[in-house]
mmCIF file of C-alpha atoms in Angstrom:
data_model
loop_
_atom_site.group_PDB
_atom_site.id
_atom_site.type_symbol
_atom_site.label_atom_id
_atom_site.label_comp_id
_atom_site.label_asym_id
_atom_site.label_seq_id
_atom_site.Cartn_x
_atom_site.Cartn_y
_atom_site.Cartn_z
ATOM 1 C CA UNK X 29 13.636 -4.928 -3.663
ATOM 2 C CA UNK X 30 14.731 -2.847 -0.025
ATOM 3 C CA UNK X 31 11.995 -1.415 0.866
ATOM 4 C CA UNK X 32 10.113 -1.981 4.898
ATOM 5 C CA UNK X 33 6.611 -1.968 6.378
ATOM 6 C CA UNK X 34 5.155 1.216 7.228
ATOM 7 C CA UNK X 35 1.794 2.450 9.126
ATOM 8 C CA UNK X 36 0.191 5.822 7.241
ATOM 9 C CA UNK X 37 -0.300 9.074 10.021
ATOM 10 C CA UNK X 38 -1.770 11.354 7.530
ATOM 11 C CA UNK X 39 -1.470 13.841 5.559
ATOM 12 C CA UNK X 40 -0.071 17.550 6.126
ATOM 13 C CA UNK X 41 2.081 19.899 3.831
ATOM 14 C CA UNK X 42 5.418 21.984 3.754
ATOM 15 C CA UNK X 43 7.616 25.022 2.245
ATOM 16 C CA UNK X 44 10.206 23.937 -0.044
ATOM 17 C CA UNK X 45 13.121 26.650 -0.409
ATOM 18 C CA UNK X 46 11.548 28.330 -3.130
ATOM 19 C CA UNK X 47 8.716 28.669 -1.056
ATOM 20 C CA UNK X 48 6.428 26.494 -2.500
ATOM 21 C CA UNK X 49 4.341 24.655 -0.623
ATOM 22 C CA UNK X 50 3.782 20.772 -1.219
ATOM 23 C CA UNK X 51 1.758 18.551 0.416
ATOM 24 C CA UNK X 52 2.963 15.427 1.739
ATOM 25 C CA UNK X 53 2.064 12.195 2.978
ATOM 26 C CA UNK X 54 3.895 11.086 7.332
ATOM 27 C CA UNK X 55 4.663 7.506 7.433
ATOM 28 C CA UNK X 56 5.615 6.280 10.032
ATOM 29 C CA UNK X 57 7.871 3.453 9.062
ATOM 30 C CA UNK X 58 9.434 0.623 11.022
ATOM 31 C CA UNK X 59 11.123 -0.116 13.171
ATOM 32 C CA UNK X 60 11.211 -4.007 11.474
ATOM 33 C CA UNK X 61 12.492 -7.139 12.738
ATOM 34 C CA UNK X 62 13.695 -9.712 10.374
ATOM 35 C CA UNK X 63 11.543 -12.885 10.941
ATOM 36 C CA UNK X 64 12.804 -14.840 8.041
ATOM 37 C CA UNK X 65 15.948 -14.997 5.967
ATOM 38 C CA UNK X 66 15.483 -16.782 2.228
ATOM 39 C CA UNK X 67 18.607 -17.615 0.638
ATOM 40 C CA UNK X 68 18.637 -18.909 -3.187
ATOM 41 C CA UNK X 69 19.950 -22.542 -1.818
ATOM 42 C CA UNK X 70 17.469 -23.382 0.911
ATOM 43 C CA UNK X 71 14.534 -21.769 -0.662
ATOM 44 C CA UNK X 72 15.296 -21.029 -4.922
ATOM 45 C CA UNK X 73 15.359 -17.391 -4.583
ATOM 46 C CA UNK X 74 16.935 -13.975 -1.926
ATOM 47 C CA UNK X 75 14.914 -12.708 0.194
ATOM 48 C CA UNK X 76 13.991 -10.710 4.182
ATOM 49 C CA UNK X 77 10.842 -11.188 5.649
ATOM 50 C CA UNK X 78 10.073 -8.379 8.084
ATOM 51 C CA UNK X 79 7.839 -8.215 11.129
ATOM 52 C CA UNK X 80 6.092 -5.031 11.792
ATOM 53 C CA UNK X 81 3.798 -3.255 14.896
ATOM 54 C CA UNK X 82 3.763 -6.063 17.875
ATOM 55 C CA UNK X 83 0.329 -7.951 18.670
ATOM 56 C CA UNK X 84 -0.434 -9.635 21.645
ATOM 57 C CA UNK X 85 0.627 -13.350 22.136
ATOM 58 C CA UNK X 86 -2.645 -14.241 22.976
ATOM 59 C CA UNK X 87 -4.094 -13.129 19.449
ATOM 60 C CA UNK X 88 -1.083 -15.565 17.933
ATOM 61 C CA UNK X 89 -1.701 -19.302 17.289
ATOM 62 C CA UNK X 90 1.343 -21.405 17.740
ATOM 63 C CA UNK X 91 2.913 -21.970 14.816
ATOM 64 C CA UNK X 92 3.162 -17.678 14.259
ATOM 65 C CA UNK X 93 4.485 -18.265 18.301
ATOM 66 C CA UNK X 94 7.009 -20.354 17.557
ATOM 67 C CA UNK X 95 7.937 -18.060 13.784
ATOM 68 C CA UNK X 96 8.488 -15.395 16.177
ATOM 69 C CA UNK X 97 10.481 -17.286 18.770
ATOM 70 C CA UNK X 98 12.594 -18.449 16.275
ATOM 71 C CA UNK X 99 13.748 -15.150 16.030
ATOM 72 C CA UNK X 100 14.157 -13.653 19.495
ATOM 73 C CA UNK X 101 10.569 -10.723 18.917
ATOM 74 C CA UNK X 102 7.588 -10.401 19.375
ATOM 75 C CA UNK X 103 4.873 -10.944 18.115
ATOM 76 C CA UNK X 104 3.585 -8.685 15.201
ATOM 77 C CA UNK X 105 0.720 -8.406 13.108
ATOM 78 C CA UNK X 106 2.313 -7.049 9.875
ATOM 79 C CA UNK X 107 4.400 -9.440 7.977
ATOM 80 C CA UNK X 108 5.857 -9.108 4.604
ATOM 81 C CA UNK X 109 9.047 -10.227 2.183
ATOM 82 C CA UNK X 110 10.452 -8.181 -0.237
ATOM 83 C CA UNK X 111 12.990 -10.219 -2.278
ATOM 84 C CA UNK X 112 17.197 -9.217 -3.319
ATOM 85 C CA UNK X 113 16.600 -6.634 -0.296
ATOM 86 C CA UNK X 114 20.340 -5.081 -0.702
ATOM 87 C CA UNK X 115 22.606 -5.526 2.484
ATOM 88 C CA UNK X 116 23.433 -7.954 4.622
ATOM 89 C CA UNK X 117 21.092 -8.962 7.697
ATOM 90 C CA UNK X 118 20.829 -11.586 9.917
ATOM 91 C CA UNK X 119 17.223 -13.342 11.422
ATOM 92 C CA UNK X 120 16.238 -10.747 14.535
ATOM 93 C CA UNK X 121 18.170 -8.011 13.443
ATOM 94 C CA UNK X 122 16.014 -4.532 13.162
ATOM 95 C CA UNK X 123 15.501 -2.706 9.808
ATOM 96 C CA UNK X 124 14.792 1.166 10.653
ATOM 97 C CA UNK X 125 13.442 4.050 8.289
ATOM 98 C CA UNK X 126 17.634 5.120 7.476
ATOM 99 C CA UNK X 127 17.650 2.735 4.396
ATOM 100 C CA UNK X 128 15.954 5.359 3.019
ATOM 101 C CA UNK X 129 17.750 8.577 1.876
ATOM 102 C CA UNK X 130 16.485 12.534 1.079
ATOM 103 C CA UNK X 131 15.436 12.600 -2.783
ATOM 104 C CA UNK X 132 15.322 9.351 -4.001
ATOM 105 C CA UNK X 133 11.590 7.511 -5.420
ATOM 106 C CA UNK X 134 9.767 4.460 -4.167
ATOM 107 C CA UNK X 135 6.353 3.087 -4.573
ATOM 108 C CA UNK X 136 4.198 2.794 -1.927
ATOM 109 C CA UNK X 137 1.650 -0.272 -2.340
ATOM 110 C CA UNK X 138 -1.985 -0.896 0.086
ATOM 111 C CA UNK X 139 -5.079 -1.089 -0.136
ATOM 112 C CA UNK X 140 -7.346 1.971 -1.084
ATOM 113 C CA UNK X 141 -10.547 2.955 0.994
ATOM 114 C CA UNK X 142 -13.572 1.077 0.454
ATOM 115 C CA UNK X 143 -15.924 3.661 -1.272
ATOM 116 C CA UNK X 144 -18.828 0.848 -1.227
ATOM 117 C CA UNK X 145 -21.175 0.439 -4.380
ATOM 118 C CA UNK X 146 -21.199 3.361 -6.855
ATOM 119 C CA UNK X 147 -22.434 3.599 -9.998
ATOM 120 C CA UNK X 148 -20.455 4.452 -13.785
ATOM 121 C CA UNK X 149 -19.997 7.821 -13.135
ATOM 122 C CA UNK X 150 -18.306 7.373 -10.384
ATOM 123 C CA UNK X 151 -16.301 4.239 -10.458
ATOM 124 C CA UNK X 152 -15.408 4.348 -14.161
ATOM 125 C CA UNK X 153 -15.627 8.633 -14.541
ATOM 126 C CA UNK X 154 -18.667 8.373 -17.154
ATOM 127 C CA UNK X 155 -20.097 11.142 -18.342
ATOM 128 C CA UNK X 156 -23.721 10.612 -17.941
ATOM 129 C CA UNK X 157 -26.297 12.602 -20.168
ATOM 130 C CA UNK X 158 -25.776 16.570 -18.810
ATOM 131 C CA UNK X 159 -29.376 17.664 -18.090
ATOM 132 C CA UNK X 160 -30.372 17.093 -21.455
ATOM 133 C CA UNK X 161 -33.583 17.080 -23.041
ATOM 134 C CA UNK X 162 -35.766 14.287 -25.148
ATOM 135 C CA UNK X 163 -37.351 12.655 -21.945
ATOM 136 C CA UNK X 164 -34.382 12.049 -20.180
ATOM 137 C CA UNK X 165 -35.942 12.908 -17.364
ATOM 138 C CA UNK X 166 -34.312 11.149 -13.999
ATOM 139 C CA UNK X 167 -31.664 8.706 -16.457
ATOM 140 C CA UNK X 168 -29.028 11.235 -16.324
ATOM 141 C CA UNK X 169 -26.231 9.304 -14.022
ATOM 142 C CA UNK X 170 -26.812 5.431 -16.140
ATOM 143 C CA UNK X 171 -25.211 3.753 -18.158
ATOM 144 C CA UNK X 172 -27.034 3.132 -21.099
ATOM 145 C CA UNK X 173 -26.619 0.324 -23.600
ATOM 146 C CA UNK X 174 -24.678 -2.526 -22.056
ATOM 147 C CA UNK X 175 -24.935 -5.410 -25.369
ATOM 148 C CA UNK X 176 -26.304 -6.166 -29.054
ATOM 149 C CA UNK X 177 -29.685 -8.046 -29.652
ATOM 150 C CA UNK X 178 -30.068 -10.808 -30.148
ATOM 151 C CA UNK X 179 -26.475 -11.270 -31.170
ATOM 152 C CA UNK X 180 -24.257 -12.018 -29.059
ATOM 153 C CA UNK X 181 -27.833 -11.748 -26.799
ATOM 154 C CA UNK X 182 -25.218 -11.351 -24.056
ATOM 155 C CA UNK X 183 -23.308 -9.229 -21.943
ATOM 156 C CA UNK X 184 -19.556 -9.190 -22.069
ATOM 157 C CA UNK X 185 -17.215 -9.744 -19.354
ATOM 158 C CA UNK X 186 -14.985 -7.033 -18.230
ATOM 159 C CA UNK X 187 -18.283 -4.449 -18.994
ATOM 160 C CA UNK X 188 -17.883 -1.659 -17.049
ATOM 161 C CA UNK X 189 -21.081 -1.203 -14.741
ATOM 162 C CA UNK X 190 -21.991 -0.582 -11.224
ATOM 163 C CA UNK X 191 -20.627 -2.437 -8.914
ATOM 164 C CA UNK X 192 -18.132 -1.844 -5.336
ATOM 165 C CA UNK X 193 -15.451 0.392 -5.377
ATOM 166 C CA UNK X 194 -12.402 0.366 -4.031
ATOM 167 C CA UNK X 195 -10.810 -1.983 -1.548
ATOM 168 C CA UNK X 196 -8.185 -2.965 -3.009
ATOM 169 C CA UNK X 197 -4.483 -3.557 -3.979
ATOM 170 C CA UNK X 198 -2.383 -0.447 -5.553
ATOM 171 C CA UNK X 199 0.789 0.896 -5.433
ATOM 172 C CA UNK X 200 0.939 4.551 -6.340
ATOM 173 C CA UNK X 201 4.825 5.115 -8.386
ATOM 174 C CA UNK X 202 7.534 7.130 -7.829
ATOM 175 C CA UNK X 203 7.221 9.221 -4.591
ATOM 176 C CA UNK X 204 9.868 11.227 -3.279
ATOM 177 C CA UNK X 205 11.182 10.662 -0.467
ATOM 178 C CA UNK X 206 11.339 14.642 1.468
ATOM 179 C CA UNK X 207 12.342 13.543 4.340
ATOM 180 C CA UNK X 208 13.613 10.581 7.039
ATOM 181 C CA UNK X 209 13.146 11.018 10.340
ATOM 182 C CA UNK X 210 15.086 8.863 12.006
ATOM 183 C CA UNK X 211 14.247 9.440 15.956
ATOM 184 C CA UNK X 212 11.005 9.269 15.542
ATOM 185 C CA UNK X 213 10.549 6.827 12.627
ATOM 186 C CA UNK X 214 9.350 8.648 10.097
ATOM 187 C CA UNK X 215 8.868 9.084 6.667
ATOM 188 C CA UNK X 216 7.642 12.305 4.984
ATOM 189 C CA UNK X 217 6.787 11.725 0.924
ATOM 190 C CA UNK X 218 5.733 14.033 -1.748
ATOM 191 C CA UNK X 219 1.439 13.429 -2.700
ATOM 192 C CA UNK X 220 -0.888 10.894 -1.539
ATOM 193 C CA UNK X 221 -0.380 7.263 -0.673
ATOM 194 C CA UNK X 222 -3.483 4.656 -0.161
ATOM 195 C CA UNK X 223 -4.921 3.432 2.503
ATOM 196 C CA UNK X 224 -7.152 5.312 5.381
ATOM 197 C CA UNK X 225 -5.688 6.023 8.198
ATOM 198 C CA UNK X 226 -3.057 3.851 10.859
ATOM 199 C CA UNK X 227 -3.286 1.341 7.381
ATOM 200 C CA UNK X 228 -0.558 -0.889 6.979
ATOM 201 C CA UNK X 229 1.780 -0.035 3.873
ATOM 202 C CA UNK X 230 4.664 -1.378 2.038
ATOM 203 C CA UNK X 231 7.786 1.177 1.073
ATOM 204 C CA UNK X 232 9.861 0.178 -1.964
ATOM 205 C CA UNK X 233 12.882 1.539 -3.333
#
């Protein structure tokens, strides 16, 4: 799958030809440097390893310094592998946002915003008791019963309960590419993508 590493710039909206206002996300996608080429003969699969966003050499260990030096590249903050990349690329070459074309659909993966410890209503969409009477008092957003009686005398694994929400790997599929701006390395996608502003993303065809 061809793809790029990017950084979320933020959200905006644009008007289409019919005058409809479309919410969209602006992503700084690439340029990415090919830091390793995986082949079927050597590694057992075909893939391109791409690096994105420079970082200071003093923040890299010796293994990283040697790895990027072999590719003739500066040290990178984010490195991601893309399997079965379309086209032929050599070590040290640059892959730009022009791998995408307007109108096609892409999948975007990132770590979602962390929302801390949340209750069952916010975390799992429980309805609560809806201001019911009969002595509910202040239990309107409580989870209710979570298990049986003396048998099985335990709570089953996977029970929907309160807990930490967000901060997980999320993939949003089939987002349409509205605009590609190669001179500024920008990609405009319809809708929203996971992650906070300046979060790293992987965009795949």
